[in-house]
C-alpha cells in the first residue's frame, strides 16, 4: 500500500481533526457501532466497524458497541452473541465495559417523548400505517392532517400514557412528531415516533408494548452515550434533518452530529441481512457461517484473518460516493496477509501413486523443508520420504505438449525439497485409469539440487504414501455467478444466480503427516494449491476437514522458473 493512502485523511478524519482543532466537544471523540441484532454481521458492517473503531483509536477517543434493539419482532439473542464475537474478533478488543443496549434507554426515551408532547410537538394519531401512506401527499401536495394534531397536550399525554399501559391494540394508535406536513422531505411529514408492538423483547421482556422508531431513537441513543460523531451510511442523509429536529427540540441534552459515508458493496455477493437470512432459511447455504457467505463469521471460518479484513477496509477508504468494490481486492488482501504468515505444507488433492523403482524397499528418510520463506523464524521441518509417494494426477500426462514440464515418460522433474526423478512408465487398470506412475530417482540430487548443475524445469509436490494424512478438502468459489446478483434493474430473483459450483468437496486428499496436528488458528499454504485452514466446525478426531481460504496467485510460476 502506498504511503499516500496511509497518510491521506478521509473526509471524516478531516471533520474530526477540524473539530478537535476548534476545541469542539471538549476535545473529545466518541463513536459507536450500532447494529440492529436482526442478523449476523457482514463485510459491509466490517467497514463501519473499522471506521468507527479506528477513529476512536486514532484520536484517543471512546468507542461503544451499541445494540440498536428497538424492534422486538425481528431480534434475537443469537444475533447479539454473534455480533459481539465478530466485533471482538475484528477489532482484537474485548470490549470490556463498552457494550450498550438501546433498550436500556427506553425509560429515558419515553420521558423525552412526554417532553415533546407537553411542548405541543408530538401527538397521538389514530391512522393506520397504510392510511398514513395513502395520505402522505406528493412533493407539491401536503400530507392530510390527522385529528390528533389538534388535540391538547393534556389529551395527547393521557392517550400516550394509556398506550404505554397497554390499553390499545397494535396498529390502533401511534405517537407522531408535529413537524411539517408540507415538507419536501417526506421524513419530516410528521413521522411516527412510537408504535404499539405486543411482542416479548429479548431484554425487556413484556415490560413495554410501545417501541420507538429508528429515527426517533437513534439520535437519543447517541446523545445518551455522548457520541460526538455519529457515522452512518448515505441512505440516512435525508433523515439527518429529522435527527437534528428531535435533538434540537429537547432541552439540556448532549448534541451529537450525524455524518454519512458510502456503504460497501462487493461484486459477486449480496449484502442485505434480509437476503442473507433468506439464503440461510432456504438452506441455500449451510448457515450464517458458510464460508461462501459475506458474513464476518463466514470469512473467519474460511480462514480470513482480522488483519486482512482491516487492511482491505483501509485500502478501499471512506468516501461519499456509492460504488461497488471488486471482490478481487478482498481476495488479494487475504493473499497478501497469508503469504506472510502461512506455514508451507505439502498436500495432494487428487492423488496418484508414484513408485520410485530404484529406491530401497522398506527405507524411509527425513527430508528437510522450509516452513515459511517469508519468515525465517518459522524454521524448518522434516518430512518422510520413501519408495512410494502420492503426487497430483494432474502432474502427469501420457501425451504431453512440448511446454509441459511435469511428469511424463522420459522427463526429469524435481520432487520439492527431495530429489530429481525421471519418469519411466505408468500402469493402467482395466478401465484405462492410471493406477501408478513409475520413476527412478538420482541419489546425487538430495535436497532438490544436482551437483553437476543439471537443471530441471518442473517442480512438483508429493506426500509419502505410508504416512499420509487423509483429509476432506473444501474448495470454495464465489457465491453468485453474476457480478451484481441483486441489480434492481434485473427482474430475475438474485437466488437464481447462486453458483452451483460454489463448493467442491474432495474426499481422501493426502496431506503430509505434520498436518495431523493442525489447529484451527493456524494458516497453511498447501504448496502450488492455495491457502487453507482447518474447519473448526466439521473437523472430527482423525478426520480433518480443510477449507480453502484463497487460491494462490501465480507464485508457483516463480518456483518453476528458479529451477
Ligand atoms: P442491512 O442493510 O444489511 O440490513 P443495516 O444497515 O440494516 O444492514 P444495521 O445493523 O442497521 O444494518 O447496521 C449497523 C451499522 O452498519 C450501521 O451504522 C450501518 O450504516 C452500517 N452498515 C450496514 N451495512 C453497511 C455497508 N454495506 N457498508 C458500510 N456500513 C454498513
Ligand atoms: Mg439498518
PDB file of C-alpha atoms in Angstrom, residues 36-319:
ATOM      1  CA  UNK A  36     -29.670  -3.951  14.927  1.00  0.00           C
ATOM      2  CA  UNK A  37     -29.439  -7.534  16.275  1.00  0.00           C
ATOM      3  CA  UNK A  38     -31.551  -8.999  13.486  1.00  0.00           C
ATOM      4  CA  UNK A  39     -28.875 -10.921  11.627  1.00  0.00           C
ATOM      5  CA  UNK A  40     -25.167 -11.688  11.527  1.00  0.00           C
ATOM      6  CA  UNK A  41     -22.635  -9.050  10.594  1.00  0.00           C
ATOM      7  CA  UNK A  42     -21.347  -8.899   7.039  1.00  0.00           C
ATOM      8  CA  UNK A  43     -18.307  -7.374   5.388  1.00  0.00           C
ATOM      9  CA  UNK A  44     -20.204  -4.090   4.942  1.00  0.00           C
ATOM     10  CA  UNK A  45     -20.528  -3.863   8.699  1.00  0.00           C
ATOM     11  CA  UNK A  46     -16.790  -4.514   8.909  1.00  0.00           C
ATOM     12  CA  UNK A  47     -16.226  -1.289   7.003  1.00  0.00           C
ATOM     13  CA  UNK A  48     -18.345   0.587   9.523  1.00  0.00           C
ATOM     14  CA  UNK A  49     -16.620  -1.093  12.497  1.00  0.00           C
ATOM     15  CA  UNK A  50     -13.148  -0.327  11.144  1.00  0.00           C
ATOM     16  CA  UNK A  51     -14.146   3.274  10.534  1.00  0.00           C
ATOM     17  CA  UNK A  52     -15.776   3.904  13.924  1.00  0.00           C
ATOM     18  CA  UNK A  53     -13.361   1.868  15.998  1.00  0.00           C
ATOM     19  CA  UNK A  54     -10.423   3.216  14.012  1.00  0.00           C
ATOM     20  CA  UNK A  55     -11.412   6.847  14.600  1.00  0.00           C
ATOM     21  CA  UNK A  56     -11.763   6.368  18.344  1.00  0.00           C
ATOM     22  CA  UNK A  57      -8.426   4.628  18.466  1.00  0.00           C
ATOM     23  CA  UNK A  58      -6.600   7.115  16.266  1.00  0.00           C
ATOM     24  CA  UNK A  59      -7.832  10.152  18.209  1.00  0.00           C
ATOM     25  CA  UNK A  60      -7.647   8.686  21.692  1.00  0.00           C
ATOM     26  CA  UNK A  61     -11.420   8.618  21.980  1.00  0.00           C
ATOM     27  CA  UNK A  62     -14.136   6.260  23.138  1.00  0.00           C
ATOM     28  CA  UNK A  63     -15.879   3.587  21.130  1.00  0.00           C
ATOM     29  CA  UNK A  64     -19.065   1.851  22.118  1.00  0.00           C
ATOM     30  CA  UNK A  65     -20.643  -1.238  20.687  1.00  0.00           C
ATOM     31  CA  UNK A  66     -24.355  -0.462  20.822  1.00  0.00           C
ATOM     32  CA  UNK A  67     -27.205  -2.759  20.019  1.00  0.00           C
ATOM     33  CA  UNK A  68     -29.984  -0.827  18.372  1.00  0.00           C
ATOM     34  CA  UNK A  69     -32.523  -3.268  19.759  1.00  0.00           C
ATOM     35  CA  UNK A  70     -35.678  -1.214  19.382  1.00  0.00           C
ATOM     36  CA  UNK A  71     -37.761  -3.661  17.363  1.00  0.00           C
ATOM     37  CA  UNK A  72     -38.647  -6.783  19.361  1.00  0.00           C
ATOM     38  CA  UNK A  73     -40.222  -8.703  16.491  1.00  0.00           C
ATOM     39  CA  UNK A  74     -37.053  -9.460  14.482  1.00  0.00           C
ATOM     40  CA  UNK A  75     -34.356  -9.516  17.126  1.00  0.00           C
ATOM     41  CA  UNK A  76     -32.775 -12.469  18.851  1.00  0.00           C
ATOM     42  CA  UNK A  77     -30.147 -13.219  21.469  1.00  0.00           C
ATOM     43  CA  UNK A  78     -28.325 -15.470  18.991  1.00  0.00           C
ATOM     44  CA  UNK A  79     -27.613 -12.395  16.880  1.00  0.00           C
ATOM     45  CA  UNK A  80     -26.432 -10.377  19.865  1.00  0.00           C
ATOM     46  CA  UNK A  81     -23.916 -13.060  20.779  1.00  0.00           C
ATOM     47  CA  UNK A  82     -22.634 -13.499  17.257  1.00  0.00           C
ATOM     48  CA  UNK A  83     -22.230  -9.736  16.788  1.00  0.00           C
ATOM     49  CA  UNK A  84     -20.184  -9.385  19.983  1.00  0.00           C
ATOM     50  CA  UNK A  85     -17.969 -12.272  18.948  1.00  0.00           C
ATOM     51  CA  UNK A  86     -17.445 -10.798  15.474  1.00  0.00           C
ATOM     52  CA  UNK A  87     -16.642  -7.276  16.674  1.00  0.00           C
ATOM     53  CA  UNK A  88     -14.178  -8.638  19.247  1.00  0.00           C
ATOM     54  CA  UNK A  89     -12.531 -10.758  16.611  1.00  0.00           C
ATOM     55  CA  UNK A  90     -12.295  -7.992  14.034  1.00  0.00           C
ATOM     56  CA  UNK A  91     -11.002  -5.296  16.384  1.00  0.00           C
ATOM     57  CA  UNK A  92      -8.938  -7.545  18.639  1.00  0.00           C
ATOM     58  CA  UNK A  93     -10.525  -5.668  21.560  1.00  0.00           C
ATOM     59  CA  UNK A  94     -12.500  -7.466  24.250  1.00  0.00           C
ATOM     60  CA  UNK A  95     -14.943  -4.520  24.562  1.00  0.00           C
ATOM     61  CA  UNK A  96     -14.968  -4.672  28.346  1.00  0.00           C
ATOM     62  CA  UNK A  97     -17.417  -2.125  29.692  1.00  0.00           C
ATOM     63  CA  UNK A  98     -18.271  -0.847  26.243  1.00  0.00           C
ATOM     64  CA  UNK A  99     -21.319  -2.848  25.224  1.00  0.00           C
ATOM     65  CA  UNK A 100     -24.601  -0.916  25.347  1.00  0.00           C
ATOM     66  CA  UNK A 101     -28.209  -1.691  24.545  1.00  0.00           C
ATOM     67  CA  UNK A 102     -30.662   0.905  23.259  1.00  0.00           C
ATOM     68  CA  UNK A 103     -33.352  -0.972  25.193  1.00  0.00           C
ATOM     69  CA  UNK A 104     -31.667   0.184  28.420  1.00  0.00           C
ATOM     70  CA  UNK A 105     -32.681   3.715  27.423  1.00  0.00           C
ATOM     71  CA  UNK A 106     -36.390   3.059  26.833  1.00  0.00           C
ATOM     72  CA  UNK A 107     -37.470   4.854  30.019  1.00  0.00           C
ATOM     73  CA  UNK A 108     -35.369   7.923  29.211  1.00  0.00           C
ATOM     74  CA  UNK A 109     -36.675   7.987  25.644  1.00  0.00           C
ATOM     75  CA  UNK A 110     -40.203   7.766  26.960  1.00  0.00           C
ATOM     76  CA  UNK A 111     -39.593  10.730  29.254  1.00  0.00           C
ATOM     77  CA  UNK A 112     -38.310  12.755  26.296  1.00  0.00           C
ATOM     78  CA  UNK A 113     -41.365  11.804  24.265  1.00  0.00           C
ATOM     79  CA  UNK A 114     -43.561  13.206  27.055  1.00  0.00           C
ATOM     80  CA  UNK A 115     -41.443  16.360  26.943  1.00  0.00           C
ATOM     81  CA  UNK A 116     -42.252  16.849  23.262  1.00  0.00           C
ATOM     82  CA  UNK A 117     -45.947  16.156  23.867  1.00  0.00           C
ATOM     83  CA  UNK A 118     -46.033  18.716  26.673  1.00  0.00           C
ATOM     84  CA  UNK A 119     -44.381  21.229  24.330  1.00  0.00           C
ATOM     85  CA  UNK A 120     -47.095  20.562  21.737  1.00  0.00           C
ATOM     86  CA  UNK A 121     -44.510  18.968  19.425  1.00  0.00           C
ATOM     87  CA  UNK A 122     -45.861  15.430  19.360  1.00  0.00           C
ATOM     88  CA  UNK A 123     -49.354  13.996  19.167  1.00  0.00           C
ATOM     89  CA  UNK A 124     -51.314  10.793  19.111  1.00  0.00           C
ATOM     90  CA  UNK A 125     -52.576   9.669  15.715  1.00  0.00           C
ATOM     91  CA  UNK A 126     -55.253   7.091  15.008  1.00  0.00           C
ATOM     92  CA  UNK A 127     -54.376   6.486  11.354  1.00  0.00           C
ATOM     93  CA  UNK A 128     -53.035   3.078  10.448  1.00  0.00           C
ATOM     94  CA  UNK A 129     -49.621   2.967   8.758  1.00  0.00           C
ATOM     95  CA  UNK A 130     -51.399   2.188   5.483  1.00  0.00           C
ATOM     96  CA  UNK A 131     -53.653   5.205   5.865  1.00  0.00           C
ATOM     97  CA  UNK A 132     -50.657   7.368   6.584  1.00  0.00           C
ATOM     98  CA  UNK A 133     -49.006   6.144   3.425  1.00  0.00           C
ATOM     99  CA  UNK A 134     -52.143   6.889   1.405  1.00  0.00           C
ATOM    100  CA  UNK A 135     -52.430  10.327   2.997  1.00  0.00           C
ATOM    101  CA  UNK A 136     -48.857  11.380   2.653  1.00  0.00           C
ATOM    102  CA  UNK A 137     -49.380  13.586  -0.407  1.00  0.00           C
ATOM    103  CA  UNK A 138     -46.891  14.424  -3.146  1.00  0.00           C
ATOM    104  CA  UNK A 139     -43.957  16.808  -3.263  1.00  0.00           C
ATOM    105  CA  UNK A 140     -46.423  19.608  -4.035  1.00  0.00           C
ATOM    106  CA  UNK A 141     -49.470  18.329  -2.119  1.00  0.00           C
ATOM    107  CA  UNK A 142     -49.133  18.276   1.669  1.00  0.00           C
ATOM    108  CA  UNK A 143     -49.960  15.296   3.793  1.00  0.00           C
ATOM    109  CA  UNK A 144     -53.531  15.076   5.158  1.00  0.00           C
ATOM    110  CA  UNK A 145     -53.551  16.035   8.820  1.00  0.00           C
ATOM    111  CA  UNK A 146     -54.592  13.598  11.487  1.00  0.00           C
ATOM    112  CA  UNK A 147     -57.158  14.850  14.011  1.00  0.00           C
ATOM    113  CA  UNK A 148     -54.700  14.282  16.875  1.00  0.00           C
ATOM    114  CA  UNK A 149     -52.652  17.155  15.503  1.00  0.00           C
ATOM    115  CA  UNK A 150     -55.188  19.498  17.080  1.00  0.00           C
ATOM    116  CA  UNK A 151     -55.565  17.647  20.407  1.00  0.00           C
ATOM    117  CA  UNK A 152     -54.388  19.465  23.527  1.00  0.00           C
ATOM    118  CA  UNK A 153     -51.064  18.374  25.046  1.00  0.00           C
ATOM    119  CA  UNK A 154     -53.055  17.062  28.058  1.00  0.00           C
ATOM    120  CA  UNK A 155     -55.198  14.833  25.887  1.00  0.00           C
ATOM    121  CA  UNK A 156     -52.158  13.560  23.970  1.00  0.00           C
ATOM    122  CA  UNK A 157     -50.299  12.900  27.191  1.00  0.00           C
ATOM    123  CA  UNK A 158     -53.228  10.944  28.583  1.00  0.00           C
ATOM    124  CA  UNK A 159     -53.525   8.862  25.411  1.00  0.00           C
ATOM    125  CA  UNK A 160     -49.762   8.252  25.304  1.00  0.00           C
ATOM    126  CA  UNK A 161     -49.725   7.032  28.918  1.00  0.00           C
ATOM    127  CA  UNK A 162     -52.650   4.726  28.192  1.00  0.00           C
ATOM    128  CA  UNK A 163     -50.797   3.493  25.091  1.00  0.00           C
ATOM    129  CA  UNK A 164     -47.868   2.608  27.289  1.00  0.00           C
ATOM    130  CA  UNK A 165     -50.211   0.881  29.739  1.00  0.00           C
ATOM    131  CA  UNK A 166     -51.400  -1.460  27.036  1.00  0.00           C
ATOM    132  CA  UNK A 167     -54.939  -0.117  26.683  1.00  0.00           C
ATOM    133  CA  UNK A 168     -54.797  -0.161  22.871  1.00  0.00           C
ATOM    134  CA  UNK A 169     -54.149  -2.776  20.249  1.00  0.00           C
ATOM    135  CA  UNK A 170     -51.308  -2.981  17.772  1.00  0.00           C
ATOM    136  CA  UNK A 171     -51.925  -0.597  14.892  1.00  0.00           C
ATOM    137  CA  UNK A 172     -54.580   1.400  16.729  1.00  0.00           C
ATOM    138  CA  UNK A 173     -52.524   4.465  17.702  1.00  0.00           C
ATOM    139  CA  UNK A 174     -49.088   5.939  17.138  1.00  0.00           C
ATOM    140  CA  UNK A 175     -47.197   8.881  18.547  1.00  0.00           C
ATOM    141  CA  UNK A 176     -46.082  11.296  15.848  1.00  0.00           C
ATOM    142  CA  UNK A 177     -43.844  14.337  15.793  1.00  0.00           C
ATOM    143  CA  UNK A 178     -45.576  17.572  14.803  1.00  0.00           C
ATOM    144  CA  UNK A 179     -43.162  18.990  12.256  1.00  0.00           C
ATOM    145  CA  UNK A 180     -44.301  19.930   8.760  1.00  0.00           C
ATOM    146  CA  UNK A 181     -46.964  18.217   6.647  1.00  0.00           C
ATOM    147  CA  UNK A 182     -45.820  20.069   3.537  1.00  0.00           C
ATOM    148  CA  UNK A 183     -42.078  19.483   3.816  1.00  0.00           C
ATOM    149  CA  UNK A 184     -40.441  18.466   0.533  1.00  0.00           C
ATOM    150  CA  UNK A 185     -38.515  15.998   2.689  1.00  0.00           C
ATOM    151  CA  UNK A 186     -41.107  13.333   3.432  1.00  0.00           C
ATOM    152  CA  UNK A 187     -39.182  12.244   6.515  1.00  0.00           C
ATOM    153  CA  UNK A 188     -40.306  15.486   8.123  1.00  0.00           C
ATOM    154  CA  UNK A 189     -44.015  14.998   7.376  1.00  0.00           C
ATOM    155  CA  UNK A 190     -44.933  14.233  10.962  1.00  0.00           C
ATOM    156  CA  UNK A 191     -43.010  10.967  11.298  1.00  0.00           C
ATOM    157  CA  UNK A 192     -44.054   8.223  13.682  1.00  0.00           C
ATOM    158  CA  UNK A 193     -42.076   8.127  16.943  1.00  0.00           C
ATOM    159  CA  UNK A 194     -43.749   5.191  18.692  1.00  0.00           C
ATOM    160  CA  UNK A 195     -45.932   2.322  17.599  1.00  0.00           C
ATOM    161  CA  UNK A 196     -47.606  -0.438  19.579  1.00  0.00           C
ATOM    162  CA  UNK A 197     -45.969  -3.863  19.337  1.00  0.00           C
ATOM    163  CA  UNK A 198     -47.158  -6.575  21.666  1.00  0.00           C
ATOM    164  CA  UNK A 199     -44.171  -8.870  21.490  1.00  0.00           C
ATOM    165  CA  UNK A 200     -41.576 -10.009  24.004  1.00  0.00           C
ATOM    166  CA  UNK A 201     -38.305  -8.141  23.785  1.00  0.00           C
ATOM    167  CA  UNK A 202     -35.048 -10.111  24.166  1.00  0.00           C
ATOM    168  CA  UNK A 203     -34.009  -7.939  27.119  1.00  0.00           C
ATOM    169  CA  UNK A 204     -37.023  -6.074  28.469  1.00  0.00           C
ATOM    170  CA  UNK A 205     -39.470  -8.972  28.154  1.00  0.00           C
ATOM    171  CA  UNK A 206     -43.065  -7.717  28.261  1.00  0.00           C
ATOM    172  CA  UNK A 207     -42.300  -4.512  30.148  1.00  0.00           C
ATOM    173  CA  UNK A 208     -43.061  -2.394  27.073  1.00  0.00           C
ATOM    174  CA  UNK A 209     -45.748  -2.530  24.443  1.00  0.00           C
ATOM    175  CA  UNK A 210     -44.736   0.697  22.701  1.00  0.00           C
ATOM    176  CA  UNK A 211     -41.439   0.781  20.840  1.00  0.00           C
ATOM    177  CA  UNK A 212     -39.530   3.771  19.434  1.00  0.00           C
ATOM    178  CA  UNK A 213     -38.910   4.135  15.692  1.00  0.00           C
ATOM    179  CA  UNK A 214     -35.327   4.219  14.428  1.00  0.00           C
ATOM    180  CA  UNK A 215     -35.261   7.937  13.572  1.00  0.00           C
ATOM    181  CA  UNK A 216     -36.571   8.947  16.983  1.00  0.00           C
ATOM    182  CA  UNK A 217     -34.418   6.536  18.926  1.00  0.00           C
ATOM    183  CA  UNK A 218     -31.099   6.788  17.170  1.00  0.00           C
ATOM    184  CA  UNK A 219     -30.173  10.383  17.981  1.00  0.00           C
ATOM    185  CA  UNK A 220     -31.305   9.880  21.572  1.00  0.00           C
ATOM    186  CA  UNK A 221     -29.037   6.854  21.908  1.00  0.00           C
ATOM    187  CA  UNK A 222     -26.174   8.924  20.508  1.00  0.00           C
ATOM    188  CA  UNK A 223     -26.998  11.722  22.940  1.00  0.00           C
ATOM    189  CA  UNK A 224     -27.160   9.466  25.993  1.00  0.00           C
ATOM    190  CA  UNK A 225     -23.792   7.961  25.130  1.00  0.00           C
ATOM    191  CA  UNK A 226     -22.360  11.423  24.414  1.00  0.00           C
ATOM    192  CA  UNK A 227     -21.310  10.378  20.948  1.00  0.00           C
ATOM    193  CA  UNK A 228     -19.536  13.177  19.096  1.00  0.00           C
ATOM    194  CA  UNK A 229     -19.554  11.871  15.516  1.00  0.00           C
ATOM    195  CA  UNK A 230     -22.485   9.626  14.650  1.00  0.00           C
ATOM    196  CA  UNK A 231     -21.494   7.955  11.419  1.00  0.00           C
ATOM    197  CA  UNK A 232     -23.986   6.148   9.217  1.00  0.00           C
ATOM    198  CA  UNK A 233     -24.448   5.220   5.589  1.00  0.00           C
ATOM    199  CA  UNK A 234     -25.629   7.561   2.836  1.00  0.00           C
ATOM    200  CA  UNK A 235     -29.244   6.427   2.748  1.00  0.00           C
ATOM    201  CA  UNK A 236     -29.683   8.270   6.050  1.00  0.00           C
ATOM    202  CA  UNK A 237     -28.678  11.615   4.590  1.00  0.00           C
ATOM    203  CA  UNK A 238     -32.320  12.635   4.144  1.00  0.00           C
ATOM    204  CA  UNK A 239     -33.033  11.568   7.704  1.00  0.00           C
ATOM    205  CA  UNK A 240     -30.471  13.961   9.130  1.00  0.00           C
ATOM    206  CA  UNK A 241     -32.904  16.929   9.316  1.00  0.00           C
ATOM    207  CA  UNK A 242     -35.133  14.722  11.440  1.00  0.00           C
ATOM    208  CA  UNK A 243     -32.204  13.560  13.578  1.00  0.00           C
ATOM    209  CA  UNK A 244     -31.401  17.234  14.153  1.00  0.00           C
ATOM    210  CA  UNK A 245     -35.044  18.226  14.764  1.00  0.00           C
ATOM    211  CA  UNK A 246     -35.532  15.739  17.583  1.00  0.00           C
ATOM    212  CA  UNK A 247     -32.312  16.723  19.328  1.00  0.00           C
ATOM    213  CA  UNK A 248     -32.890  20.444  18.859  1.00  0.00           C
ATOM    214  CA  UNK A 249     -36.354  20.230  20.396  1.00  0.00           C
ATOM    215  CA  UNK A 250     -35.267  18.586  23.635  1.00  0.00           C
ATOM    216  CA  UNK A 251     -33.790  20.644  26.429  1.00  0.00           C
ATOM    217  CA  UNK A 252     -30.409  20.289  28.067  1.00  0.00           C
ATOM    218  CA  UNK A 253     -29.138  17.238  26.251  1.00  0.00           C
ATOM    219  CA  UNK A 254     -25.836  16.278  24.650  1.00  0.00           C
ATOM    220  CA  UNK A 255     -25.829  17.211  20.971  1.00  0.00           C
ATOM    221  CA  UNK A 256     -24.164  14.680  18.637  1.00  0.00           C
ATOM    222  CA  UNK A 257     -23.765  15.233  14.863  1.00  0.00           C
ATOM    223  CA  UNK A 258     -24.545  12.789  12.090  1.00  0.00           C
ATOM    224  CA  UNK A 259     -22.237  12.197   9.115  1.00  0.00           C
ATOM    225  CA  UNK A 260     -22.868   9.880   6.195  1.00  0.00           C
ATOM    226  CA  UNK A 261     -20.464   7.771   4.150  1.00  0.00           C
ATOM    227  CA  UNK A 262     -20.895   5.380   1.224  1.00  0.00           C
ATOM    228  CA  UNK A 263     -21.797   1.831   2.151  1.00  0.00           C
ATOM    229  CA  UNK A 264     -19.647  -1.012   0.913  1.00  0.00           C
ATOM    230  CA  UNK A 265     -20.952  -3.072  -1.974  1.00  0.00           C
ATOM    231  CA  UNK A 266     -18.950  -6.038  -3.245  1.00  0.00           C
ATOM    232  CA  UNK A 267     -19.153  -7.901  -6.532  1.00  0.00           C
ATOM    233  CA  UNK A 268     -20.461 -11.491  -6.690  1.00  0.00           C
ATOM    234  CA  UNK A 269     -22.342 -11.311  -3.419  1.00  0.00           C
ATOM    235  CA  UNK A 270     -25.355  -9.775  -1.715  1.00  0.00           C
ATOM    236  CA  UNK A 271     -25.083  -7.705   1.405  1.00  0.00           C
ATOM    237  CA  UNK A 272     -28.510  -7.184   2.833  1.00  0.00           C
ATOM    238  CA  UNK A 273     -29.285  -9.005   6.056  1.00  0.00           C
ATOM    239  CA  UNK A 274     -32.747  -9.812   4.751  1.00  0.00           C
ATOM    240  CA  UNK A 275     -31.289 -11.614   1.734  1.00  0.00           C
ATOM    241  CA  UNK A 276     -28.587 -13.347   3.736  1.00  0.00           C
ATOM    242  CA  UNK A 277     -31.291 -14.589   6.124  1.00  0.00           C
ATOM    243  CA  UNK A 278     -33.241 -15.850   3.145  1.00  0.00           C
ATOM    244  CA  UNK A 279     -30.216 -17.863   1.965  1.00  0.00           C
ATOM    245  CA  UNK A 280     -29.837 -19.361   5.439  1.00  0.00           C
ATOM    246  CA  UNK A 281     -33.537 -20.115   5.954  1.00  0.00           C
ATOM    247  CA  UNK A 282     -33.870 -21.522   2.454  1.00  0.00           C
ATOM    248  CA  UNK A 283     -30.985 -23.943   3.023  1.00  0.00           C
ATOM    249  CA  UNK A 284     -29.123 -22.460   0.062  1.00  0.00           C
ATOM    250  CA  UNK A 285     -26.037 -22.215   2.276  1.00  0.00           C
ATOM    251  CA  UNK A 286     -25.125 -24.279   5.332  1.00  0.00           C
ATOM    252  CA  UNK A 287     -25.738 -21.362   7.720  1.00  0.00           C
ATOM    253  CA  UNK A 288     -24.589 -17.839   8.524  1.00  0.00           C
ATOM    254  CA  UNK A 289     -21.005 -19.096   8.826  1.00  0.00           C
ATOM    255  CA  UNK A 290     -20.978 -20.929   5.500  1.00  0.00           C
ATOM    256  CA  UNK A 291     -17.540 -19.977   4.140  1.00  0.00           C
ATOM    257  CA  UNK A 292     -19.144 -18.692   0.923  1.00  0.00           C
ATOM    258  CA  UNK A 293     -21.194 -16.133   2.842  1.00  0.00           C
ATOM    259  CA  UNK A 294     -20.023 -12.492   3.028  1.00  0.00           C
ATOM    260  CA  UNK A 295     -20.552 -12.616   6.785  1.00  0.00           C
ATOM    261  CA  UNK A 296     -17.717 -11.934   9.188  1.00  0.00           C
ATOM    262  CA  UNK A 297     -18.161 -15.399  10.708  1.00  0.00           C
ATOM    263  CA  UNK A 298     -18.159 -16.909   7.210  1.00  0.00           C
ATOM    264  CA  UNK A 299     -14.856 -15.226   6.405  1.00  0.00           C
ATOM    265  CA  UNK A 300     -13.455 -16.295   9.771  1.00  0.00           C
ATOM    266  CA  UNK A 301     -14.391 -19.919   9.173  1.00  0.00           C
ATOM    267  CA  UNK A 302     -12.944 -19.729   5.708  1.00  0.00           C
ATOM    268  CA  UNK A 303      -9.605 -18.682   7.166  1.00  0.00           C
ATOM    269  CA  UNK A 304      -9.634 -14.915   6.690  1.00  0.00           C
ATOM    270  CA  UNK A 305      -7.709 -13.005   9.337  1.00  0.00           C
ATOM    271  CA  UNK A 306      -8.887  -9.805  11.026  1.00  0.00           C
ATOM    272  CA  UNK A 307      -5.674  -8.160   9.816  1.00  0.00           C
ATOM    273  CA  UNK A 308      -6.578  -8.881   6.189  1.00  0.00           C
ATOM    274  CA  UNK A 309     -10.106  -7.527   6.554  1.00  0.00           C
ATOM    275  CA  UNK A 310      -8.807  -4.415   8.259  1.00  0.00           C
ATOM    276  CA  UNK A 311      -6.213  -3.923   5.511  1.00  0.00           C
ATOM    277  CA  UNK A 312      -8.976  -4.272   2.924  1.00  0.00           C
ATOM    278  CA  UNK A 313     -11.091  -1.649   4.696  1.00  0.00           C
ATOM    279  CA  UNK A 314      -8.106   0.694   4.829  1.00  0.00           C
ATOM    280  CA  UNK A 315      -7.437   0.191   1.165  1.00  0.00           C
ATOM    281  CA  UNK A 316     -10.972   0.879  -0.053  1.00  0.00           C
ATOM    282  CA  UNK A 317     -11.125   4.019   2.071  1.00  0.00           C
ATOM    283  CA  UNK A 318     -14.103   6.082   3.151  1.00  0.00           C
ATOM    284  CA  UNK A 319     -15.903   8.339   0.734  1.00  0.00           C
TER     285      UNK A 319
END
